[in-house]
PDB file of C-alpha atoms in Angstrom:
ATOM      1  CA  MET A 189       1.349  -8.816  21.008  1.00 56.00           C
ATOM      2  CA  THR A 190      -1.623 -10.284  18.669  1.00 71.00           C
ATOM      3  CA  TRP A 191      -2.974  -8.499  15.324  1.00 89.00           C
ATOM      4  CA  ARG A 192      -6.624  -8.462  14.731  1.00 94.00           C
ATOM      5  CA  GLN A 193      -8.843  -6.154  12.067  1.00 95.00           C
ATOM      6  CA  ALA A 194      -9.794  -2.991  12.879  1.00 96.00           C
ATOM      7  CA  THR A 195     -13.509  -2.100  13.537  1.00 95.00           C
ATOM      8  CA  ARG A 196     -15.555   0.544  11.546  1.00 94.00           C
ATOM      9  CA  GLU A 197     -15.550   3.117  14.453  1.00 95.00           C
ATOM     10  CA  GLU A 198     -11.325   2.588  14.567  1.00 96.00           C
ATOM     11  CA  ILE A 199     -10.797   3.097  11.304  1.00 97.00           C
ATOM     12  CA  TYR A 200     -12.934   6.232  11.305  1.00 96.00           C
ATOM     13  CA  ALA A 201     -11.318   7.473  14.377  1.00 97.00           C
ATOM     14  CA  TYR A 202      -8.037   6.920  13.098  1.00 98.00           C
ATOM     15  CA  TYR A 203      -8.356   8.979   9.807  1.00 98.00           C
ATOM     16  CA  ALA A 204     -10.029  11.804  11.536  1.00 97.00           C
ATOM     17  CA  GLU A 205      -8.067  12.172  14.795  1.00 97.00           C
ATOM     18  CA  GLU A 206      -4.687  10.691  13.882  1.00 97.00           C
ATOM     19  CA  PHE A 207      -3.886  10.849  10.100  1.00 98.00           C
ATOM     20  CA  PRO A 208      -4.289  14.517   9.904  1.00 97.00           C
ATOM     21  CA  ARG A 209      -1.146  14.844  12.178  1.00 97.00           C
ATOM     22  CA  TYR A 210       1.163  13.010   9.709  1.00 98.00           C
ATOM     23  CA  LEU A 211       0.466  15.074   6.453  1.00 97.00           C
ATOM     24  CA  ASP A 212       3.335  17.491   6.904  1.00 97.00           C
ATOM     25  CA  ASP A 213       5.373  14.173   6.856  1.00 98.00           C
ATOM     26  CA  LEU A 214       4.390  12.810   3.641  1.00 98.00           C
ATOM     27  CA  PRO A 215       7.087  12.442   0.918  1.00 97.00           C
ATOM     28  CA  GLU A 216       7.022  15.287  -1.132  1.00 96.00           C
ATOM     29  CA  PHE A 217       5.834  13.668  -4.027  1.00 97.00           C
ATOM     30  CA  ILE A 218       2.688  12.378  -2.616  1.00 98.00           C
ATOM     31  CA  THR A 219       0.603  15.228  -3.251  1.00 98.00           C
ATOM     32  CA  ALA A 220      -3.442  15.918  -4.164  1.00 98.00           C
ATOM     33  CA  THR A 221      -2.313  16.114  -7.924  1.00 98.00           C
ATOM     34  CA  GLY A 222       0.713  14.297  -8.235  1.00 98.00           C
ATOM     35  CA  PRO A 223      -0.048  10.489  -8.205  1.00 98.00           C
ATOM     36  CA  LYS A 224      -2.294   9.700 -11.519  1.00 98.00           C
ATOM     37  CA  GLN A 225      -4.728   8.134  -8.885  1.00 98.00           C
ATOM     38  CA  TYR A 226      -5.591   7.263  -5.660  1.00 98.00           C
ATOM     39  CA  ALA A 227      -7.147   4.116  -4.839  1.00 98.00           C
ATOM     40  CA  ILE A 228      -9.468   2.688  -1.677  1.00 98.00           C
ATOM     41  CA  ALA A 229     -10.018  -0.873  -0.826  1.00 98.00           C
ATOM     42  CA  PHE A 230     -13.410  -2.038   1.332  1.00 97.00           C
ATOM     43  CA  ARG A 231     -14.240  -5.012   3.227  1.00 94.00           C
ATOM     44  CA  GLU A 232     -17.445  -4.985   2.300  1.00 92.00           C
ATOM     45  CA  SER A 233     -18.239  -4.088  -1.403  1.00 95.00           C
ATOM     46  CA  HIS A 234     -20.321  -0.841  -1.608  1.00 95.00           C
ATOM     47  CA  PRO A 235     -23.036  -0.166  -4.650  1.00 95.00           C
ATOM     48  CA  VAL A 236     -22.449   2.177  -7.439  1.00 95.00           C
ATOM     49  CA  ARG A 237     -25.053   4.177  -8.711  1.00 94.00           C
ATOM     50  CA  LYS A 238     -25.592   2.481 -11.997  1.00 94.00           C
ATOM     51  CA  ASP A 239     -27.843  -0.937 -11.573  1.00 91.00           C
ATOM     52  CA  GLU A 240     -26.165  -3.001 -13.894  1.00 92.00           C
ATOM     53  CA  VAL A 241     -22.557  -2.398 -12.346  1.00 94.00           C
ATOM     54  CA  PRO A 242     -21.313  -5.135  -9.695  1.00 96.00           C
ATOM     55  CA  ALA A 243     -20.793  -3.539  -6.223  1.00 95.00           C
ATOM     56  CA  LYS A 244     -17.339  -2.404  -5.188  1.00 96.00           C
ATOM     57  CA  ASP A 245     -14.638  -3.389  -3.329  1.00 97.00           C
ATOM     58  CA  PHE A 246     -11.910  -1.576  -4.893  1.00 98.00           C
ATOM     59  CA  ILE A 247     -11.902   1.638  -6.732  1.00 98.00           C
ATOM     60  CA  ARG A 248      -9.755   4.107  -8.413  1.00 98.00           C
ATOM     61  CA  ARG A 249      -9.766   7.364  -8.707  1.00 98.00           C
ATOM     62  CA  ASP A 250      -8.170   9.715 -11.247  1.00 98.00           C
ATOM     63  CA  THR A 251      -6.451  12.961  -9.879  1.00 98.00           C
ATOM     64  CA  TRP A 252      -6.784  14.760 -12.852  1.00 98.00           C
ATOM     65  CA  GLN A 253      -9.618  14.897 -15.850  1.00 97.00           C
ATOM     66  CA  THR A 254      -7.959  14.596 -18.871  1.00 97.00           C
ATOM     67  CA  ASP A 255      -8.856  15.354 -22.838  1.00 97.00           C
ATOM     68  CA  THR A 256      -8.812  13.025 -25.564  1.00 95.00           C
ATOM     69  CA  SER A 257      -4.905  13.034 -25.814  1.00 95.00           C
ATOM     70  CA  GLY A 258      -4.210  12.196 -22.325  1.00 93.00           C
ATOM     71  CA  ASP A 259      -3.351  15.704 -21.222  1.00 96.00           C
ATOM     72  CA  ARG A 260      -4.673  17.267 -17.822  1.00 97.00           C
ATOM     73  CA  THR A 261      -7.566  19.322 -17.810  1.00 97.00           C
ATOM     74  CA  THR A 262      -9.084  19.720 -14.831  1.00 97.00           C
ATOM     75  CA  PRO A 263      -7.961  18.453 -10.856  1.00 98.00           C
ATOM     76  CA  GLU A 264     -10.073  16.311  -9.235  1.00 97.00           C
ATOM     77  CA  PHE A 265      -8.680  17.576  -5.889  1.00 98.00           C
ATOM     78  CA  ASP A 266      -7.945  21.141  -4.934  1.00 96.00           C
ATOM     79  CA  ASP A 267      -6.050  20.200  -2.167  1.00 97.00           C
ATOM     80  CA  PHE A 268      -4.792  17.465  -0.136  1.00 98.00           C
ATOM     81  CA  GLU A 269      -7.455  18.031   2.442  1.00 97.00           C
ATOM     82  CA  ASP A 270     -10.108  16.788  -0.422  1.00 98.00           C
ATOM     83  CA  VAL A 271      -7.766  13.572  -0.628  1.00 98.00           C
ATOM     84  CA  VAL A 272      -8.633  13.600   3.289  1.00 98.00           C
ATOM     85  CA  GLU A 273     -12.141  13.839   3.205  1.00 97.00           C
ATOM     86  CA  PHE A 274     -12.484  11.233   0.256  1.00 98.00           C
ATOM     87  CA  ILE A 275     -10.753   8.851   2.479  1.00 98.00           C
ATOM     88  CA  ARG A 276     -12.766   9.429   5.428  1.00 96.00           C
ATOM     89  CA  HIS A 277     -16.008   9.284   3.136  1.00 95.00           C
ATOM     90  CA  PRO A 278     -15.373   7.724   0.144  1.00 96.00           C
ATOM     91  CA  ALA A 279     -18.987   7.745  -1.213  1.00 95.00           C
ATOM     92  CA  ARG A 280     -19.783  10.949   0.177  1.00 93.00           C
ATOM     93  CA  ASN A 281     -16.950  12.574  -1.634  1.00 95.00           C
ATOM     94  CA  ASP A 282     -16.354  10.747  -4.691  1.00 96.00           C
ATOM     95  CA  PRO A 283     -14.494  12.320  -7.272  1.00 96.00           C
ATOM     96  CA  LEU A 284     -16.788  10.952  -9.745  1.00 96.00           C
ATOM     97  CA  GLY A 285     -19.633  12.864  -8.438  1.00 92.00           C
ATOM     98  CA  ARG A 286     -23.028  12.406  -9.894  1.00 89.00           C
ATOM     99  CA  SER A 287     -21.497   9.665 -12.602  1.00 95.00           C
ATOM    100  CA  GLU A 288     -23.657   6.588 -12.998  1.00 95.00           C
ATOM    101  CA  PHE A 289     -20.232   4.996 -12.015  1.00 95.00           C
ATOM    102  CA  ALA A 290     -19.669   6.611  -8.563  1.00 97.00           C
ATOM    103  CA  LEU A 291     -20.532   5.225  -5.504  1.00 96.00           C
ATOM    104  CA  THR A 292     -23.908   5.121  -4.340  1.00 94.00           C
ATOM    105  CA  ASP A 293     -24.503   7.730  -1.625  1.00 90.00           C
ATOM    106  CA  PRO A 294     -25.082   6.233   1.729  1.00 87.00           C
ATOM    107  CA  GLU A 295     -28.205   8.278   2.617  1.00 85.00           C
ATOM    108  CA  VAL A 296     -30.038   6.567   0.152  1.00 86.00           C
ATOM    109  CA  LEU A 297     -29.353   3.135   1.168  1.00 86.00           C
ATOM    110  CA  GLU A 298     -29.687   0.959   4.313  1.00 81.00           C
ATOM    111  CA  GLN A 299     -25.928  -0.014   3.740  1.00 81.00           C
ATOM    112  CA  PRO A 300     -23.546   2.004   5.664  1.00 84.00           C
ATOM    113  CA  ASP A 301     -20.820   4.771   4.616  1.00 88.00           C
ATOM    114  CA  PRO A 302     -17.958   2.479   3.686  1.00 93.00           C
ATOM    115  CA  ARG A 303     -14.957   2.795   5.376  1.00 94.00           C
ATOM    116  CA  PRO A 304     -10.961   2.205   4.158  1.00 97.00           C
ATOM    117  CA  ASP A 305      -9.592  -0.786   4.698  1.00 97.00           C
ATOM    118  CA  ALA A 306      -6.546   0.427   2.817  1.00 98.00           C
ATOM    119  CA  VAL A 307      -5.794   3.440   1.167  1.00 98.00           C
ATOM    120  CA  TYR A 308      -3.462   3.154  -1.756  1.00 98.00           C
ATOM    121  CA  TYR A 309      -1.607   5.949  -4.180  1.00 98.00           C
ATOM    122  CA  ALA A 310      -0.149   5.271  -7.834  1.00 98.00           C
ATOM    123  CA  LEU A 311       3.179   4.612  -8.593  1.00 98.00           C
ATOM    124  CA  ASP A 312       2.709   6.483 -11.925  1.00 97.00           C
ATOM    125  CA  HIS A 313       3.107  10.105 -11.509  1.00 97.00           C
ATOM    126  CA  TRP A 314       2.005  13.193 -13.251  1.00 97.00           C
ATOM    127  CA  GLU A 315       5.501  15.647 -12.070  1.00 94.00           C
ATOM    128  CA  ARG A 316       8.329  12.971 -11.941  1.00 92.00           C
ATOM    129  CA  PRO A 317       9.418   9.938 -13.498  1.00 91.00           C
ATOM    130  CA  TRP A 318       7.088   6.691 -12.095  1.00 93.00           C
ATOM    131  CA  VAL A 319       8.088   5.953  -8.898  1.00 96.00           C
ATOM    132  CA  LEU A 320      10.194   3.134  -8.330  1.00 97.00           C
ATOM    133  CA  LEU A 321       9.421   1.012  -5.328  1.00 97.00           C
ATOM    134  CA  VAL A 322      10.629  -2.998  -4.340  1.00 98.00           C
ATOM    135  CA  ASP A 323       7.796  -5.001  -2.616  1.00 98.00           C
ATOM    136  CA  ILE A 324       9.134  -7.767   0.152  1.00 98.00           C
ATOM    137  CA  ASP A 325       6.425  -9.509   1.865  1.00 98.00           C
ATOM    138  CA  ALA A 326       6.176 -11.586   5.224  1.00 98.00           C
ATOM    139  CA  LYS A 327       3.833 -13.991   3.787  1.00 97.00           C
ATOM    140  CA  GLU A 328       6.223 -14.906   0.873  1.00 96.00           C
ATOM    141  CA  ILE A 329       8.920 -15.240   3.331  1.00 97.00           C
ATOM    142  CA  ALA A 330       6.762 -17.706   5.266  1.00 96.00           C
ATOM    143  CA  ARG A 331       5.771 -19.610   2.633  1.00 93.00           C
ATOM    144  CA  ASP A 332       9.625 -19.913   1.619  1.00 93.00           C
ATOM    145  CA  ARG A 333      10.271 -20.978   5.212  1.00 94.00           C
ATOM    146  CA  ALA A 334       7.695 -23.466   5.263  1.00 92.00           C
ATOM    147  CA  ASP A 335       8.877 -24.781   2.265  1.00 88.00           C
ATOM    148  CA  GLU A 336      11.839 -25.606   4.079  1.00 88.00           C
ATOM    149  CA  MET A 337      10.931 -27.063   6.999  1.00 88.00           C
ATOM    150  CA  VAL A 338       8.055 -29.271   6.082  1.00 87.00           C
ATOM    151  CA  SER A 339       8.421 -32.373   4.630  1.00 69.00           C
ATOM    152  CA  ALA A 340       7.418 -33.538   0.610  1.00 63.00           C
ATOM    153  CA  ASP A 341       4.476 -35.153   1.263  1.00 63.00           C
ATOM    154  CA  VAL A 342       2.301 -31.973   2.129  1.00 62.00           C
ATOM    155  CA  ASP A 343       0.313 -30.764  -1.164  1.00 62.00           C
ATOM    156  CA  SER A 344       2.649 -27.901  -2.156  1.00 58.00           C
ATOM    157  CA  ARG A 345      -0.322 -26.375  -3.713  1.00 63.00           C
ATOM    158  CA  ASP A 346      -2.131 -26.218  -0.606  1.00 76.00           C
ATOM    159  CA  ASP A 347      -0.923 -23.281   1.228  1.00 82.00           C
ATOM    160  CA  ASP A 348      -2.515 -23.256   4.220  1.00 87.00           C
ATOM    161  CA  ALA A 349      -1.779 -26.877   4.915  1.00 87.00           C
ATOM    162  CA  LEU A 350       1.749 -25.941   4.016  1.00 89.00           C
ATOM    163  CA  LEU A 351       1.725 -23.087   6.618  1.00 92.00           C
ATOM    164  CA  ASP A 352      -0.127 -25.430   9.031  1.00 90.00           C
ATOM    165  CA  ALA A 353       2.329 -28.318   9.216  1.00 89.00           C
ATOM    166  CA  ALA A 354       5.261 -25.658   9.721  1.00 91.00           C
ATOM    167  CA  GLY A 355       3.211 -24.382  12.734  1.00 93.00           C
ATOM    168  CA  ILE A 356       3.360 -20.623  11.414  1.00 95.00           C
ATOM    169  CA  LEU A 357      -0.543 -20.374  11.423  1.00 94.00           C
ATOM    170  CA  ASP A 358      -0.066 -21.092  15.304  1.00 94.00           C
ATOM    171  CA  ALA A 359       2.657 -18.744  15.771  1.00 94.00           C
ATOM    172  CA  ALA A 360       1.855 -15.174  16.633  1.00 94.00           C
ATOM    173  CA  PRO A 361       0.190 -13.505  15.225  1.00 94.00           C
ATOM    174  CA  GLU A 362      -2.618 -16.707  15.159  1.00 91.00           C
ATOM    175  CA  GLY A 363      -4.153 -17.003  12.005  1.00 89.00           C
ATOM    176  CA  TYR A 364      -2.268 -15.044   9.938  1.00 95.00           C
ATOM    177  CA  PRO A 365      -0.196 -16.656   7.122  1.00 95.00           C
ATOM    178  CA  TYR A 366       3.030 -15.487   8.556  1.00 96.00           C
ATOM    179  CA  ALA A 367       4.952 -15.525  12.150  1.00 96.00           C
ATOM    180  CA  PHE A 368       6.069 -11.985  13.490  1.00 96.00           C
ATOM    181  CA  GLU A 369       9.263 -13.450  12.736  1.00 96.00           C
ATOM    182  CA  ASP A 370       8.815 -13.062   9.211  1.00 98.00           C
ATOM    183  CA  VAL A 371       7.719  -9.554   9.311  1.00 98.00           C
ATOM    184  CA  ASP A 372      10.746  -8.832  11.117  1.00 98.00           C
ATOM    185  CA  ARG A 373      12.936 -10.501   8.273  1.00 98.00           C
ATOM    186  CA  ALA A 374      11.061  -8.717   5.775  1.00 98.00           C
ATOM    187  CA  ILE A 375      12.193  -5.545   7.387  1.00 98.00           C
ATOM    188  CA  GLU A 376      15.623  -7.026   7.660  1.00 98.00           C
ATOM    189  CA  TYR A 377      15.788  -7.347   3.745  1.00 98.00           C
ATOM    190  CA  GLY A 378      14.136  -4.068   3.116  1.00 98.00           C
ATOM    191  CA  PHE A 379      17.150  -2.356   4.461  1.00 98.00           C
ATOM    192  CA  GLU A 380      19.211  -4.950   2.721  1.00 98.00           C
ATOM    193  CA  VAL A 381      17.955  -3.585  -0.555  1.00 98.00           C
ATOM    194  CA  ARG A 382      18.221   0.186   0.387  1.00 98.00           C
ATOM    195  CA  ASP A 383      22.021  -0.631   0.951  1.00 98.00           C
ATOM    196  CA  ILE A 384      22.338  -2.332  -2.465  1.00 97.00           C
ATOM    197  CA  PHE A 385      20.460   0.863  -3.937  1.00 96.00           C
ATOM    198  CA  GLU A 386      23.080   3.191  -1.907  1.00 96.00           C
ATOM    199  CA  ASP A 387      26.227   0.997  -2.916  1.00 95.00           C
ATOM    200  CA  ASP A 388      25.690  -0.381  -6.149  1.00 92.00           C
ATOM    201  CA  PHE A 389      23.563   2.267  -7.805  1.00 90.00           C
ATOM    202  CA  ASP A 390      24.828   5.087  -6.008  1.00 91.00           C
ATOM    203  CA  ALA A 391      21.292   6.563  -4.870  1.00 93.00           C
ATOM    204  CA  GLU A 392      21.129   9.922  -3.250  1.00 93.00           C
ATOM    205  CA  GLU A 393      17.646   9.257  -1.907  1.00 95.00           C
ATOM    206  CA  THR A 394      15.793   6.111  -0.923  1.00 97.00           C
ATOM    207  CA  MET A 395      13.121   4.998   1.548  1.00 98.00           C
ATOM    208  CA  VAL A 396      12.291   1.961   3.721  1.00 98.00           C
ATOM    209  CA  VAL A 397       8.504   1.772   4.589  1.00 98.00           C
ATOM    210  CA  TYR A 398       6.689  -0.491   6.717  1.00 98.00           C
ATOM    211  CA  SER A 399       3.825  -1.680   4.947  1.00 98.00           C
ATOM    212  CA  GLY A 400       2.175  -3.381   7.816  1.00 97.00           C
ATOM    213  CA  GLN A 401       3.029  -7.080   6.432  1.00 97.00           C
ATOM    214  CA  GLY A 402       6.488  -6.294   5.083  1.00 98.00           C
ATOM    215  CA  VAL A 403       8.192  -2.919   3.467  1.00 98.00           C
ATOM    216  CA  HIS A 404       8.510  -0.966   0.679  1.00 98.00           C
ATOM    217  CA  VAL A 405      11.860   0.254  -0.465  1.00 98.00           C
ATOM    218  CA  TYR A 406      11.909   3.008  -2.702  1.00 98.00           C
ATOM    219  CA  LEU A 407      14.501   4.443  -4.833  1.00 96.00           C
ATOM    220  CA  LEU A 408      13.855   8.210  -5.397  1.00 95.00           C
ATOM    221  CA  ASP A 409      16.440   9.464  -7.450  1.00 91.00           C
ATOM    222  CA  THR A 410      15.087  11.357 -10.371  1.00 80.00           C
ATOM    223  CA  ASP A 411      18.116  12.363 -12.178  1.00 76.00           C
ATOM    224  CA  LEU A 412      18.295  11.572 -16.026  1.00 74.00           C
ATOM    225  CA  ALA A 413      20.425   8.581 -15.312  1.00 73.00           C
ATOM    226  CA  HIS A 414      18.367   6.780 -12.638  1.00 71.00           C
ATOM    227  CA  ARG A 415      14.520   7.247 -14.765  1.00 76.00           C
ATOM    228  CA  TYR A 416      14.355   3.145 -14.781  1.00 86.00           C
ATOM    229  CA  ASP A 417      12.143   2.419 -17.354  1.00 89.00           C
ATOM    230  CA  GLU A 418      10.700  -1.021 -17.670  1.00 90.00           C
ATOM    231  CA  GLN A 419      13.775  -2.996 -19.023  1.00 91.00           C
ATOM    232  CA  SER A 420      16.202  -1.748 -16.502  1.00 90.00           C
ATOM    233  CA  ARG A 421      13.383  -2.488 -13.569  1.00 94.00           C
ATOM    234  CA  GLU A 422      13.516  -6.012 -15.145  1.00 95.00           C
ATOM    235  CA  VAL A 423      17.224  -6.241 -14.522  1.00 93.00           C
ATOM    236  CA  LEU A 424      16.798  -4.791 -11.032  1.00 95.00           C
ATOM    237  CA  ASN A 425      14.296  -7.519 -10.242  1.00 97.00           C
ATOM    238  CA  ASP A 426      16.821 -10.296 -11.292  1.00 97.00           C
ATOM    239  CA  LEU A 427      19.593  -8.485  -9.586  1.00 96.00           C
ATOM    240  CA  LEU A 428      17.561  -8.798  -6.405  1.00 98.00           C
ATOM    241  CA  LEU A 429      16.188 -12.052  -6.801  1.00 97.00           C
ATOM    242  CA  GLU A 430      18.835 -14.063  -8.387  1.00 97.00           C
ATOM    243  CA  THR A 431      22.175 -12.140  -7.221  1.00 97.00           C
ATOM    244  CA  TYR A 432      21.310 -11.311  -3.680  1.00 97.00           C
ATOM    245  CA  ASP A 433      18.387 -13.632  -2.984  1.00 97.00           C
ATOM    246  CA  ILE A 434      15.979 -11.213  -1.902  1.00 98.00           C
ATOM    247  CA  PRO A 435      12.431 -12.250  -1.857  1.00 97.00           C
ATOM    248  CA  ILE A 436      10.719  -9.662  -3.692  1.00 98.00           C
ATOM    249  CA  ASP A 437       7.783  -9.224  -5.591  1.00 98.00           C
ATOM    250  CA  PRO A 438       9.118  -8.641  -8.916  1.00 97.00           C
ATOM    251  CA  VAL A 439       5.587  -7.500 -10.783  1.00 97.00           C
ATOM    252  CA  VAL A 440       5.009  -4.416  -8.177  1.00 97.00           C
ATOM    253  CA  THR A 441       8.830  -2.759  -9.176  1.00 97.00           C
ATOM    254  CA  ALA A 442       7.980  -3.436 -13.222  1.00 96.00           C
ATOM    255  CA  ASP A 443       4.328  -2.747 -13.471  1.00 96.00           C
ATOM    256  CA  ARG A 444       3.500   0.836 -14.465  1.00 94.00           C
ATOM    257  CA  ARG A 445      -0.507   0.254 -13.258  1.00 96.00           C
ATOM    258  CA  ARG A 446       0.544  -0.636  -9.558  1.00 97.00           C
ATOM    259  CA  VAL A 447      -0.643   1.339  -6.789  1.00 98.00           C
ATOM    260  CA  ALA A 448       1.425   1.066  -3.126  1.00 98.00           C
ATOM    261  CA  ARG A 449      -0.175   1.765   0.375  1.00 98.00           C
ATOM    262  CA  LEU A 450      -0.356   5.318   1.360  1.00 98.00           C
ATOM    263  CA  PRO A 451       2.367   6.153   3.716  1.00 98.00           C
ATOM    264  CA  TYR A 452       0.707   7.016   7.294  1.00 98.00           C
ATOM    265  CA  SER A 453      -2.614   5.305   5.976  1.00 98.00           C
ATOM    266  CA  LEU A 454      -4.550   2.138   8.413  1.00 98.00           C
ATOM    267  CA  HIS A 455      -3.029  -1.155   7.585  1.00 98.00           C
ATOM    268  CA  ALA A 456      -6.813  -2.263   9.014  1.00 97.00           C
ATOM    269  CA  ASP A 457      -6.212  -5.907   8.942  1.00 97.00           C
ATOM    270  CA  VAL A 458      -3.569  -5.920  11.444  1.00 97.00           C
ATOM    271  CA  CYS A 459      -4.103  -2.063  13.234  1.00 96.00           C
ATOM    272  CA  SER A 460      -0.716  -0.764  12.115  1.00 97.00           C
ATOM    273  CA  ILE A 461       0.168   2.459  10.675  1.00 98.00           C
ATOM    274  CA  VAL A 462       2.258   2.207   7.327  1.00 98.00           C
ATOM    275  CA  GLN A 463       5.179   4.527   7.903  1.00 98.00           C
ATOM    276  CA  PRO A 464       8.874   5.232   6.810  1.00 98.00           C
ATOM    277  CA  ILE A 465      11.038   3.527   9.077  1.00 98.00           C
ATOM    278  CA  GLU A 466      14.718   4.523   9.751  1.00 97.00           C
ATOM    279  CA  SER A 467      16.091   0.891  10.993  1.00 97.00           C
ATOM    280  CA  PRO A 468      15.748  -3.027  10.815  1.00 97.00           C
ATOM    281  CA  ALA A 469      15.437  -2.753  14.778  1.00 97.00           C
ATOM    282  CA  PHE A 470      11.755  -0.940  14.055  1.00 98.00           C
ATOM    283  CA  ASP A 471       9.055  -2.621  16.296  1.00 95.00           C
ATOM    284  CA  VAL A 472       5.912  -3.356  14.845  1.00 95.00           C
ATOM    285  CA  ARG A 473       4.337  -2.506  18.137  1.00 90.00           C
ATOM    286  CA  SER A 474       5.021   1.201  17.687  1.00 94.00           C
ATOM    287  CA  ALA A 475       3.167   0.987  14.990  1.00 96.00           C
ATOM    288  CA  THR A 476      -0.572   0.798  16.786  1.00 96.00           C
ATOM    289  CA  PRO A 477      -2.384   3.521  16.599  1.00 96.00           C
ATOM    290  CA  GLU A 478      -3.665   5.196  19.531  1.00 95.00           C
ATOM    291  CA  VAL A 479      -7.342   4.782  18.646  1.00 93.00           C
ATOM    292  CA  ILE A 480      -7.123   1.254  18.755  1.00 91.00           C
ATOM    293  CA  ASP A 481      -8.078  -0.604  22.122  1.00 77.00           C
ATOM    294  CA  GLU A 482      -5.851  -3.380  22.861  1.00 67.00           C
TER     295      GLU A 482
END
């Protein structure tokens, strides 16, 4: 098994043919107007209408227009099909419309219609408390593992040199800053975090999502005792990092501006479907879309 980047044709085919099958499986809080934003990353930057504005390789788009008080006025997407059309053709269906800050319509360019290398939604939400998500990345696990394996004469500031000395860059999937064993370990950690949520925090609604290069673990309880403000999230970070020694990214948990990969979107760098999973024995090979020519 190897990983590679998806082609433009494969990305479009996935969102045209496979992604629609998963829409009924999306978590109930992911709707056209629930998350405060949707975001898309591109492999190549795409120009915007205003000449002086740099081309964009990452865009965020609000799901609602708001007034000067920040209250909602007009939705940008009428239903989730509008979100899907934005994902398929971000420039043609930019919610900014004809604003000078919108992406330039490909029909007036020699540059092709941009395709989404990644699709995200905002953890900040209009209709429920800020979504609590813990991110565990195989890259960090591999970096820690390399630190333990390699002698001190390798410059620790040079991650590539460290990973190369540890043999991680040559291990499958070749060229990525981690090995498959690091992805598998991230998944195991994810279910350890889920158990902590359920055992230590009495959480009733949790979810583990394979993110393509690790996992996202959700604590979704929304009762008054589990709103999890900034201070309580910092306590949670300290607990997971220091007490349980789980290599999470603490910034993701505590930063209200963060976005997360949309479940069932395509991680185009590794040709994998981002998806909820039920077991630490999850086989990442099963996440390869049908449209990918292996």
